[in-house]
XYZ file of C-alpha atoms in Angstrom:
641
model
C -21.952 24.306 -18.228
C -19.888 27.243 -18.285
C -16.396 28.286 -19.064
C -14.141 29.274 -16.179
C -9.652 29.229 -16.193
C -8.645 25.620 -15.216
C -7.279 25.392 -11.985
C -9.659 27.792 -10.360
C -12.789 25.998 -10.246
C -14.816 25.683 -7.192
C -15.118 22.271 -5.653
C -17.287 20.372 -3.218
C -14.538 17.447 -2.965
C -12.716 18.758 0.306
C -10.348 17.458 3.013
C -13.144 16.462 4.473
C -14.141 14.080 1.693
C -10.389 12.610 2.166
C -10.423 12.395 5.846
C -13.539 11.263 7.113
C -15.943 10.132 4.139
C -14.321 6.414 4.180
C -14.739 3.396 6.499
C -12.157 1.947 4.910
C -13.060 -1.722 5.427
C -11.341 -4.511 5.018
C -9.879 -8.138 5.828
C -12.976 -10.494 5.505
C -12.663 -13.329 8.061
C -15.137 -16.326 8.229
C -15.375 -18.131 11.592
C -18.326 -20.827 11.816
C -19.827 -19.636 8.168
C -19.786 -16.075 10.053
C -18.412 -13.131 8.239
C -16.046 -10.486 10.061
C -14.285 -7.558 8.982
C -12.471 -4.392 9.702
C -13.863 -1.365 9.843
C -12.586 2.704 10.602
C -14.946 4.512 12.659
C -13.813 8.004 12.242
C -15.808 9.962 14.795
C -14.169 7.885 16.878
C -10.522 7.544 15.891
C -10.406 3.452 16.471
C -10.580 0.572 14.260
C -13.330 -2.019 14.592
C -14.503 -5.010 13.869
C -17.918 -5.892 12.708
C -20.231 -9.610 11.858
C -22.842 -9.984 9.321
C -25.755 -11.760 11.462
C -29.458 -12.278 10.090
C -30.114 -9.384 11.226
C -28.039 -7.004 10.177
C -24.126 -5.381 11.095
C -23.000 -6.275 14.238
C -20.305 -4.090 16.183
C -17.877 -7.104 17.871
C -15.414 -4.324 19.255
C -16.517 -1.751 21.855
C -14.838 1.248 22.635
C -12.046 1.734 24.278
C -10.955 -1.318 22.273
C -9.616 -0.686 18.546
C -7.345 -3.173 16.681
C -3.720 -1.942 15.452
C -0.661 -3.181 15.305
C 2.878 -1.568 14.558
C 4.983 -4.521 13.825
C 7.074 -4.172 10.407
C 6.245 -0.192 11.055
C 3.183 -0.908 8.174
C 1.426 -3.038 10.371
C -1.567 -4.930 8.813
C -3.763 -7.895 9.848
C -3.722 -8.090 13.726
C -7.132 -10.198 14.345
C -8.557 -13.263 13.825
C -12.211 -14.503 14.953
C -12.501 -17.994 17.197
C -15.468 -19.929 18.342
C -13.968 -18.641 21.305
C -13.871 -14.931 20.940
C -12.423 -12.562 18.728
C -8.617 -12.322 19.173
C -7.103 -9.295 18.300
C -4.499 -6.948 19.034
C -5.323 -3.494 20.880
C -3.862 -0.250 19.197
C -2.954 1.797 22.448
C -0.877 -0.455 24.045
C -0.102 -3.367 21.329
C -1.551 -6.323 23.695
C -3.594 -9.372 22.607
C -6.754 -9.409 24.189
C -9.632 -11.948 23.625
C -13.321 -10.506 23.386
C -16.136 -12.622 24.179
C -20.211 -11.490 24.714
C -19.598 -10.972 28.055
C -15.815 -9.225 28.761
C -12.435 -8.397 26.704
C -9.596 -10.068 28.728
C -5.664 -9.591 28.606
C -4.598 -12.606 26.984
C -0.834 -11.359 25.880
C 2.203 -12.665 26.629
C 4.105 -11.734 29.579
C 7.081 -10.120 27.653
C 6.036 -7.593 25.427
C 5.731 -7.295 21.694
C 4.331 -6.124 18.549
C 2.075 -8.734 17.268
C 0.087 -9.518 13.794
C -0.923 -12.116 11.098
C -3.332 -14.130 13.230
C -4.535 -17.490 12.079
C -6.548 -19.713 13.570
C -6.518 -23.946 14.357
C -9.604 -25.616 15.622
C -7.590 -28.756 15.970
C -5.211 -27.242 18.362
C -7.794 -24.563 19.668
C -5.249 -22.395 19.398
C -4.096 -18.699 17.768
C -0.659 -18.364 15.973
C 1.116 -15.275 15.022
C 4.029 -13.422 14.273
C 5.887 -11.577 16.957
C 8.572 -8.668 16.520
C 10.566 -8.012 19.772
C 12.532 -5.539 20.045
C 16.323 -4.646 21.359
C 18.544 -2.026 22.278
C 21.232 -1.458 19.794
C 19.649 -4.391 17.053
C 17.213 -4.825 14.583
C 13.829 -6.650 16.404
C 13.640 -10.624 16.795
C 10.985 -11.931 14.586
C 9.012 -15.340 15.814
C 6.000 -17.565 15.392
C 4.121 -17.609 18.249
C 0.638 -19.450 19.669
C -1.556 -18.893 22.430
C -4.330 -21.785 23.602
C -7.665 -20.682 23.766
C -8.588 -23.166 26.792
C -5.512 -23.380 29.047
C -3.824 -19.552 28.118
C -0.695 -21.092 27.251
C 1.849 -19.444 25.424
C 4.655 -20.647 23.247
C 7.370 -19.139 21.071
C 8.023 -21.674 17.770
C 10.386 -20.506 15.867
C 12.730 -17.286 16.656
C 15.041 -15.582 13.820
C 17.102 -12.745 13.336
C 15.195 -12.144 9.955
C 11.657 -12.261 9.168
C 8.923 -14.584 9.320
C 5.071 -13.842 8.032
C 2.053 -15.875 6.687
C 1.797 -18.346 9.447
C -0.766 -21.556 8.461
C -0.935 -24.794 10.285
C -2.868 -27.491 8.267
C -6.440 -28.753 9.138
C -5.106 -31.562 11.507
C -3.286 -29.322 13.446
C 0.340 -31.568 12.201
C 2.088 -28.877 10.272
C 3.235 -25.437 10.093
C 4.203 -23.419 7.185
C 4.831 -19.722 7.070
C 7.359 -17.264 4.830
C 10.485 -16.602 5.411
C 13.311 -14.331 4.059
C 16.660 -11.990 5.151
C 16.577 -8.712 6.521
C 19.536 -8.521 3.865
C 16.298 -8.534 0.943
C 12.922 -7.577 0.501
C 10.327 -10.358 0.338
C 9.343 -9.923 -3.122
C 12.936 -10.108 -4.067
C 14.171 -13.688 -2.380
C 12.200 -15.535 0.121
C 10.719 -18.884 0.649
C 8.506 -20.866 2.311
C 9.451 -23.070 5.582
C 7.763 -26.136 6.637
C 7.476 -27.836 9.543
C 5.995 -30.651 11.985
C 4.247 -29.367 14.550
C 4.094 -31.689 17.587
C 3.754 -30.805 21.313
C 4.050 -27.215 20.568
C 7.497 -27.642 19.127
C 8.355 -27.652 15.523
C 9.932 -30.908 14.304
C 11.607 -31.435 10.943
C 11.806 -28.084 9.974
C 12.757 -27.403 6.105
C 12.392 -25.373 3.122
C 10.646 -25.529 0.002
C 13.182 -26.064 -2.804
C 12.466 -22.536 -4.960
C 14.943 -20.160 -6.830
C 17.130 -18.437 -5.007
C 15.487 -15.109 -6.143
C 11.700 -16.273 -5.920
C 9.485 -14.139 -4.325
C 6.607 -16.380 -2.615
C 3.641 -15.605 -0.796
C 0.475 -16.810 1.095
C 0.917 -20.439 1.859
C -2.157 -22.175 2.253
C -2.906 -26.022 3.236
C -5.170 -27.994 1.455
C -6.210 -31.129 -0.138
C -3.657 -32.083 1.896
C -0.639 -30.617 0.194
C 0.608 -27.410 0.633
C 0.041 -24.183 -1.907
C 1.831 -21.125 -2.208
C 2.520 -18.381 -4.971
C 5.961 -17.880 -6.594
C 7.095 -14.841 -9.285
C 9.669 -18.048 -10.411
C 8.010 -17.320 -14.366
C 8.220 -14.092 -14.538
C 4.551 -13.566 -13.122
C 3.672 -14.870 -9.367
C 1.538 -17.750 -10.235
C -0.056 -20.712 -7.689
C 1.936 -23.468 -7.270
C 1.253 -26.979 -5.088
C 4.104 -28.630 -2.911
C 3.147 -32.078 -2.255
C 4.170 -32.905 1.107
C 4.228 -36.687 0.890
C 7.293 -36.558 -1.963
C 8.355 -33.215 -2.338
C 7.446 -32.407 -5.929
C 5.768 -29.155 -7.041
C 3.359 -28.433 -10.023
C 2.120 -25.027 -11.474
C -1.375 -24.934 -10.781
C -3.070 -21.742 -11.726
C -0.795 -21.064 -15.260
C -1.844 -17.202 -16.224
C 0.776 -14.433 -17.396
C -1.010 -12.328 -14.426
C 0.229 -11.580 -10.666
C -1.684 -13.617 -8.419
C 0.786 -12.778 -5.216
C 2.245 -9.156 -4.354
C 4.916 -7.903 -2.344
C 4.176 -8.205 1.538
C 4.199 -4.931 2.447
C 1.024 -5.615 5.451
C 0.380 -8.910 6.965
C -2.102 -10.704 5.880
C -2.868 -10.089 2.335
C -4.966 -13.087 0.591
C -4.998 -13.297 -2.940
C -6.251 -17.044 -3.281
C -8.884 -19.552 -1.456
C -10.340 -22.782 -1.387
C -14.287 -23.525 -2.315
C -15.733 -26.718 -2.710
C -13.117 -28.430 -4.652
C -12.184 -24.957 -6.630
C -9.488 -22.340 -6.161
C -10.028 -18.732 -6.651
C -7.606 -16.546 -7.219
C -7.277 -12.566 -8.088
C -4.716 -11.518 -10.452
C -3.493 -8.550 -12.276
C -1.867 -7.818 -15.407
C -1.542 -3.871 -16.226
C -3.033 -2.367 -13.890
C -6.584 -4.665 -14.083
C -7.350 -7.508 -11.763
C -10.009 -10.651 -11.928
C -11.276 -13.044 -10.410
C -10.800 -16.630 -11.753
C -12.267 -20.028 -10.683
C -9.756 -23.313 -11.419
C -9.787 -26.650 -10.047
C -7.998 -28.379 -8.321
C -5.808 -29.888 -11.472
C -4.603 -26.589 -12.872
C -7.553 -26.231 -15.511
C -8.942 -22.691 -15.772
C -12.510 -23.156 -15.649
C -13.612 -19.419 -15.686
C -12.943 -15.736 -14.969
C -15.499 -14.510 -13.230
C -16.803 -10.980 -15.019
C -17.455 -8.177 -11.827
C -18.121 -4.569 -12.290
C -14.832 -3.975 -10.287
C -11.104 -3.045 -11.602
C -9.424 -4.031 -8.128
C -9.890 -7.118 -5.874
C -8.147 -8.088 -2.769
C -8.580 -10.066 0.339
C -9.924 -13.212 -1.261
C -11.443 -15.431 1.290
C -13.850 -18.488 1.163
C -17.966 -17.950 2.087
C -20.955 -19.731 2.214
C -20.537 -21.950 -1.598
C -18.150 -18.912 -2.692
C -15.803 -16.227 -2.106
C -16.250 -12.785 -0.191
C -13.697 -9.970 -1.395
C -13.203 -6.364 -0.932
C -13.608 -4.802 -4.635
C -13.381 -0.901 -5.967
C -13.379 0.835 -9.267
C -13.109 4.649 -10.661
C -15.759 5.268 -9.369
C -16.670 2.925 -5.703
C -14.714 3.081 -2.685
C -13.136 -0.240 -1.389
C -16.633 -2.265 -0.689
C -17.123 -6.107 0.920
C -18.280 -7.921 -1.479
C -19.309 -11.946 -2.282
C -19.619 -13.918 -5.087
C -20.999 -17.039 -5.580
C -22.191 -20.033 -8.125
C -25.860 -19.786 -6.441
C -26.425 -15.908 -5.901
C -23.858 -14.362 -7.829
C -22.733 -11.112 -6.747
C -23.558 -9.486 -3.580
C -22.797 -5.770 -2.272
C -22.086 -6.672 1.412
C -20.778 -3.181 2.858
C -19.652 -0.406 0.794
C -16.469 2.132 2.353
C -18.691 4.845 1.281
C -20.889 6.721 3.902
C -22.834 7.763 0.678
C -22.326 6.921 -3.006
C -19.867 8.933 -5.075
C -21.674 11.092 -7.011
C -20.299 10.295 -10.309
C -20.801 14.236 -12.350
C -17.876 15.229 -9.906
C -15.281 12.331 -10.557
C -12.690 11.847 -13.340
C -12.684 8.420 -15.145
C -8.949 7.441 -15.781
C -7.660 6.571 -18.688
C -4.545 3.745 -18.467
C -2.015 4.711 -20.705
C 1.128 3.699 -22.154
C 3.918 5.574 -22.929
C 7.496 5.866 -24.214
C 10.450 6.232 -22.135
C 14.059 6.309 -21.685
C 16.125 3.185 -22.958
C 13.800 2.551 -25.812
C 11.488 1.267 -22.914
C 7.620 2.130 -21.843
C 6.366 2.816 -18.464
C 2.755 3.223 -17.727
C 0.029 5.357 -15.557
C -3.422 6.651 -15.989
C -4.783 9.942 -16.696
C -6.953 11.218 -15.295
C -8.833 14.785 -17.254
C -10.297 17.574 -15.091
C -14.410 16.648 -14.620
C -16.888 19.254 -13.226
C -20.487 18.879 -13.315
C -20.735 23.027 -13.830
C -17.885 24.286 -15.316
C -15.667 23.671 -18.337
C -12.073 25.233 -19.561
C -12.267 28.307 -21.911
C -12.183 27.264 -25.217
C -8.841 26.597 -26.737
C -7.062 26.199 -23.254
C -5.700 22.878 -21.742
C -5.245 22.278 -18.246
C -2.895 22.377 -16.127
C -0.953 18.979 -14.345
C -0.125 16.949 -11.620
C 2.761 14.304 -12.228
C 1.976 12.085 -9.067
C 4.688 9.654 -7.762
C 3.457 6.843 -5.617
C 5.767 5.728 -2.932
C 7.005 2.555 -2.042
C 8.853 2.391 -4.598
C 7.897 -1.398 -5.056
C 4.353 -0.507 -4.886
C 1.624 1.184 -7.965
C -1.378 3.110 -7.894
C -4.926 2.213 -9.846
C -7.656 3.323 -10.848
C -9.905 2.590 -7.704
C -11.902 6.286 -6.715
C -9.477 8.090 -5.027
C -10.309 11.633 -3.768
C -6.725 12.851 -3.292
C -6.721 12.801 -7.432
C -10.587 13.942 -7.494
C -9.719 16.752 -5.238
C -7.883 18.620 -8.210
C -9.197 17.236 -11.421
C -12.448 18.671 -9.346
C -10.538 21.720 -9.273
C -9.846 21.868 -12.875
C -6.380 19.817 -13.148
C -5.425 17.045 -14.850
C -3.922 14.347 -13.000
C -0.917 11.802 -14.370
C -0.769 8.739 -11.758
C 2.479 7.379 -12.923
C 3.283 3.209 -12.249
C 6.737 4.212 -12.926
C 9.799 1.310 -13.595
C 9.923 -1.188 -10.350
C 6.298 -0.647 -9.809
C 3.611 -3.916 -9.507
C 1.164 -5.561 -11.188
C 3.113 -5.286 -14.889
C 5.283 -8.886 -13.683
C 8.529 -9.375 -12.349
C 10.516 -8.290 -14.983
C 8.792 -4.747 -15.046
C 9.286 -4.242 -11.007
C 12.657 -5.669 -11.292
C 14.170 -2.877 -14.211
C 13.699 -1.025 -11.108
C 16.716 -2.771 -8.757
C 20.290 -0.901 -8.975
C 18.631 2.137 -11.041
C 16.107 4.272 -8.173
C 16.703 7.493 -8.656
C 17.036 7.281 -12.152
C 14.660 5.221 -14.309
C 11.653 6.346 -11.897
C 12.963 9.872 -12.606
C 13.301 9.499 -16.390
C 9.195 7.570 -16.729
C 7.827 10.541 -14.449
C 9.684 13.086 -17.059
C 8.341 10.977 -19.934
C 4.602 11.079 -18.547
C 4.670 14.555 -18.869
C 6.206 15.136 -21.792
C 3.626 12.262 -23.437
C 0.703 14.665 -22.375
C 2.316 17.788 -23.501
C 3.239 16.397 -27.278
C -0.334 15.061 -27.262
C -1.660 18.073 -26.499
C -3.521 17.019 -23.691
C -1.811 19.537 -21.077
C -1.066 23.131 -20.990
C 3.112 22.783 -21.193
C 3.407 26.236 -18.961
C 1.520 24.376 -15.950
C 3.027 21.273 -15.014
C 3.397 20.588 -11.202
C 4.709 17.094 -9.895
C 4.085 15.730 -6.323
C 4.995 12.655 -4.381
C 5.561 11.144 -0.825
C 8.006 9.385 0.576
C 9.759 7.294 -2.585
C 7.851 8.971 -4.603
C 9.125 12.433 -3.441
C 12.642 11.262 -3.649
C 11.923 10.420 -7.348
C 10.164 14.401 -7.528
C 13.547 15.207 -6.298
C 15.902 13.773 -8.986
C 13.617 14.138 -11.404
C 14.060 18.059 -10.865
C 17.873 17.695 -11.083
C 16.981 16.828 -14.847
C 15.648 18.946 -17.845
C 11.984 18.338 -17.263
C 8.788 20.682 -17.425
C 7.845 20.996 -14.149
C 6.958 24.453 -12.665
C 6.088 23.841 -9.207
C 6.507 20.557 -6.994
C 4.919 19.387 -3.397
C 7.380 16.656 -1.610
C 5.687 14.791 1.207
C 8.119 13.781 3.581
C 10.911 13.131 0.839
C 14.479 11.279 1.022
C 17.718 13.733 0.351
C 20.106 11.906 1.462
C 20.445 8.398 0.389
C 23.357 7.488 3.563
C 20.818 9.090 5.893
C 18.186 6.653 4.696
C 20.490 3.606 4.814
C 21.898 4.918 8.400
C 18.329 5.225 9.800
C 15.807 3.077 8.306
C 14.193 -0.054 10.048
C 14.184 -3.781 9.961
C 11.864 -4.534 7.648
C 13.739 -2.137 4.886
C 17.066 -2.660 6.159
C 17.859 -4.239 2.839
C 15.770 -2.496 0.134
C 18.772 -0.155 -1.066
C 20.987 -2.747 -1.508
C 18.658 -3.989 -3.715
C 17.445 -0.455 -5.536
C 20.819 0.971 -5.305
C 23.745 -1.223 -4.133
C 25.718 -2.231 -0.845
C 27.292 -0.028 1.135
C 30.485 0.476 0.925
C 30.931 -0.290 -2.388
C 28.031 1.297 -3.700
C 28.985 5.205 -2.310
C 29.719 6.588 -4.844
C 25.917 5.893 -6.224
C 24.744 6.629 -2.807
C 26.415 10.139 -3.958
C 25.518 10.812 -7.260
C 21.677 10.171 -6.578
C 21.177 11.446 -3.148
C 19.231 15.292 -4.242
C 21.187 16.735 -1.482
C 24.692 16.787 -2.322
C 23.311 18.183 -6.054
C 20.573 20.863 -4.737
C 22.438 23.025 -6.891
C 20.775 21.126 -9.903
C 17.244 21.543 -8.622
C 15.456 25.076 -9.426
C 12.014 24.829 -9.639
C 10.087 25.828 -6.383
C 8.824 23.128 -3.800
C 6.949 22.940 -1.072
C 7.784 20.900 1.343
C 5.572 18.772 3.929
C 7.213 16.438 6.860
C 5.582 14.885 10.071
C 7.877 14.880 12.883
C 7.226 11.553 14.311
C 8.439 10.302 11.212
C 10.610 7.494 11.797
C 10.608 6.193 8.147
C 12.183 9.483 6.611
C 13.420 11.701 9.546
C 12.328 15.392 9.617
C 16.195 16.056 9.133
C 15.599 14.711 5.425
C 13.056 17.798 5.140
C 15.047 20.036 6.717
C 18.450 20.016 5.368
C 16.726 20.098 1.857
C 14.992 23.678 2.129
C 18.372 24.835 3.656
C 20.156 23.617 0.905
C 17.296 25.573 -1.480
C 17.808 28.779 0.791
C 20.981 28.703 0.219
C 21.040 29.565 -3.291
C 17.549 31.581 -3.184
C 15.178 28.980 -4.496
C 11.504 29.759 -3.743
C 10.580 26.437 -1.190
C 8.083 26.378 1.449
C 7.602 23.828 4.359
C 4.802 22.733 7.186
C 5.946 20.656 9.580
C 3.511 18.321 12.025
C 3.490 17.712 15.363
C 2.554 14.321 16.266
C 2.435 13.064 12.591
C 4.535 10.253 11.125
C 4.975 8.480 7.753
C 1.576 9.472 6.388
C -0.521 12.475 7.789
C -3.758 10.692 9.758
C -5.013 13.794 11.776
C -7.942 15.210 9.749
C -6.525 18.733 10.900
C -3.378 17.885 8.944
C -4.599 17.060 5.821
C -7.135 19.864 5.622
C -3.553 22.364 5.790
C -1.589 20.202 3.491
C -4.465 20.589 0.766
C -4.910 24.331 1.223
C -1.320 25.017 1.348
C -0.448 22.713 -1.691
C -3.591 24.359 -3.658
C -2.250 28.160 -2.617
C 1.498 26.916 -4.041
C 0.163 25.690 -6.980
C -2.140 28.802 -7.571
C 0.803 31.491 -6.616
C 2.881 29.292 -9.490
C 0.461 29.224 -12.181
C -1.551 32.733 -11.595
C -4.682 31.028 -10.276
C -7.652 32.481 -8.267
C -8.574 30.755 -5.348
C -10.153 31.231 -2.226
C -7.495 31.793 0.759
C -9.549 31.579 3.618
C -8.286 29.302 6.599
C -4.301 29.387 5.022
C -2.385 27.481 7.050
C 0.566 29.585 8.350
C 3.698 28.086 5.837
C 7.097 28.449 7.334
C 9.735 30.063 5.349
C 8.066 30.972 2.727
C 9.830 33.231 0.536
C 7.848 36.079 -0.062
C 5.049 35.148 -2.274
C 6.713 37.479 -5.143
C 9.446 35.303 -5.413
C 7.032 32.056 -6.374
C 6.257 33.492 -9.320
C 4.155 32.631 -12.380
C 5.473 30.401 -14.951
């Protein structure tokens, strides 16, 4: 190996690796011991859905046909597989169709809708689902819907002005539970579960769960004939059972780990049912398992798997299939079972990561403001040709995730790769209010966004500066969304940071509240306060109104279909920073919304982050193919720390 300046090292991790290297699969299904599952084909823009038959993949979903739904604006599960077909929604124009071996027919309802969280009764022979329909001047109806397989026939259940997700009807086709919760909340923060015969296609007796008025529940499940579901009620969201014949509840799975999340996508399955055992994946700092209990509530075993992240639990063959990733493995379909142990099934990855070229992360804990400790892992720069000159430490990247109710982990990402590649290091920060640490952890968050986030992505870098791990006259911070917002106010504070990149960042916090959609209608109540007794908070943290605080240079990125954070967030923030001569740039997309898809876009947004970074911190890079970067101050002006 040889020694060449950090930050200028040449890479083969490129956009390309980001944008098209990644099938991204994903939602295991089982229909008649059959296995089904997402999948991105890239080359041709569309999401499909493949089988695992004796002999080999099957392709279910033939072009033009590509599942995708926009309901909650996140979308998520929007497909389920029958004996009867698959049943899925259609991406370009958000209709249910129903594909069999020999045609794809229009099966939606007559009114139209955004549609997702399929599930499937063979008693009933019949789909149900969660609708969102829409309305001038209000916030979208939510329902619970069905369609019949045989006969066509549709039926709305249950209609509400807030939200519904997580439909389940039991085996028998007699009962239907599904989650419910405000649009005044988030559903980690208070929601419950709702119960209810189903008879006739009409509910009957319809009720809810008796839980905490601040519970946050998830995936209800029938079985054994009672009724299961996940609650945070502890302090950790653990597996509870709700008998239905007398109404009393037990803890069932009783681990200081978070077996249930916060819904952000439909669909999410953290638990199943196996020949008289549940399984369940859990995390506790940033780690999550797989565990095997019966049907009593004893632990019987955690199951040990080469993998730091599970998700989308399901039940196969005398087991479970999951999809499973780790530092170094994309997101991979895997199963596990008593009889064959683990099985790779289908692996993201077109080809294997090849391991010289990625950083291992290190999860780390760390002091911050309030005598308290956030968390995040580290990633060091990793080249399988080049090292830093000797005596010199590397420059860093603060990232932010969004969200904010959300964390990163330390499954192989190649947006961190692409600059510890490079010759960064890279500080993935699970600030305050972030998951997987339990309840009380996300909730130190809620009435303090803006500033605790701010403070623990401060403290991260001043950790790795006092233990010498970073150079202290090359620290850059980035973040999207939430996470820019906390970039933001974290630059209105004394901090180290040289040089920041906001992806599509919130300014101003009355904008947000003014324009944001249903299914966040009520997060800032929650992170900041209610409006309008909370403005003067609204004020103080809103980067905007205090751009006269904020002095380091940014560069700025913003789609312009964003509907999410509106280009006008983007917009009135470099005009503040112009203003008062701070060196900013900004690329704006056409055709892009929250999160850049186009493979295009992301190839400009890394090459004009990487030039912004090198102008900052004197590096030498390669300039070829620069994306033209509106008003950019002349490149003197972004000078060297």
């Amino acid at each position: 190996m040889r020694p060449l300046s950090f930050g200028s090292w040449p890479s083969k991790i490129s956009s390309a690796t980001l944008s098209s290297a990644n099938r991204a699969v994903n939602y295991p299904q089982i229909c008649n011991d059959t296995l089904f599952w997402q999948e991105a084909v890239t080359d041709e823009r569309r999401t499909t859905i493949r089988s695992l038959t004796p002999e080999g993949v099957a392709n279910i979903l033939k072009p033009p046909y590509g599942v995708g739904t926009k309901a909650n604006i996140y979308g998520g599960q929007c497909w389920t597989p029958t004996p009867h077909g698959l049943v899925f929604v259609n991406k370009s124009d958000q209709k249910i169709y129903l594909a069999t071996h020999q045609r794809t027919i229009n099966i939606s309802p007559k009114v139209a809708a955004y549609y997702a969280d399929f599930h499937y009764c063979a008693a009933l022979n019949s789909v149900f689902f969660v609708g969102e329909h829409h309305r001038e001047a209000e916030h979208p109806l939510a329902t619970i819907e069905s369609i019949h397989l045989l006969t066509g026939e549709h039926q709305i259940l249950h209609r509400t002005e807030d939200f519904c997700a997580a439909p389940t009807v039991s085996e028998t086709g007699e009962q239907i539970a599904w989650m419910s919760w405000s649009k005044e909340v988030m559903n980690w923060d208070a929601s419950t579960i709702s119960l209810a015969a189903l008879q006739n296609g009409c509910l009957n007796q319809l009720s809810s769960l008796e839980t905490d008025p601040c519970d946050g529940v998830f995936q209800p499940c029938f079985y054994d004939q009672d009724l299961w579901y996940c609650s945070d009620r502890s302090g950790w969201s653990k597996l509870y059972r709700y008998a239905i014949t007398n109404g009393s509840q037990a803890l069932m799975v009783d681990l200081d780990r978070d077996i249930g999340r916060p819904l952000w996508l439909y669909g999410w399955s953290s638990y199943c049912f196996n020949s008289n055992r549940v399984y369940s994946v859990s995390t506790r700092e940033g780690l999550t398992q797989l565990w095997c209990s019966s049907l009593q509530g004893e632990i019987l075993e955690q199951i040990e798997l080469p993998y730091s992240q599970l998700e989308a639990l399901q039940s196969y063959q005398d087991g479970v299939v999951f999809i499973a990733s780790n530092w170094c493995e994309l997101p991979t379909l895997c199963a596990w079972s008593p009889s064959k142990g683990l099985v790779v099934l289908r692996s993201s990855a077109l080809e294997p990561a090849e391991t010289e070229w990625i950083s291992k992360p290190e999860h780390l804990r760390f002091p911050t403001s309030g005598e308290s400790e956030a968390y995040g892992y580290f990633y060091p720069p990793k080249h399988p040709h080049y090292h830093g000159p000797e005596h010199s430490l590397p420059p860093l990247i603060v990232m932010a995730h969004g969200g904010p109710t959300a964390a990163n982990t330390d499954a192989l990402n190649y947006k961190v790769q692409f600059w510890t590649s490079r010759g960064y290091a890279v500080m993935d920060v699970n600030y305050r209010g972030s998951i997987g640490y339990g309840r009380h952890y996300r909730e130190s968050l809620n009435g303090h966004w803006g500033c605790r986030d701010a403070d623990d992505v401060i403290a991260a870098a001043n950790y790795l500066i006092q233990t010498k791990r970073v150079n202290a006259k090359q620290v850059a911070i980035k973040g999207s969304s939430a996470g820019a917002y906390t970039l933001l106010q974290a630059l209105r504070r004394p901090s180290p940071f040289q040089a920041a990149a906001c992806h599509y960042g919130i300014g101003d916090l009355f904008a947000l509240e003014a324009e944001t959609h249903k299914f966040e209608a009520g997060y800032n109540r929650i992170l900041i306060g209610p409006l309008p007794a909370a403005e003067a908070l609204y004020q103080a943290r809103s980067p905007l109104f205090h751009a006269e605080q904020i002095n380091c240079p940014i560069i700025f990125f913003q789609g312009l279909e964003d509907e999410v954070v509106k280009p006008e967030q983007t917009q009135l923030m470099c005009a503040a920073l112009a203003k008062r001569s701070v060196p900013y740039a900004a690329l704006y997309f056409e055709g892009e919304g929250h999160g850049f898809r186009d493979t295009d876009t992301i190839d400009q947004v890394l090459k004009a982050e990487h030039w912004f970074y090198s102008q900052r911190f004197g590096f030498n890079i390669d300039t070829n193919d620069l994306p033209k970067i509106g008003n950019a101050q002349d490149e003197v002006s972004i000078q060297h720390g």
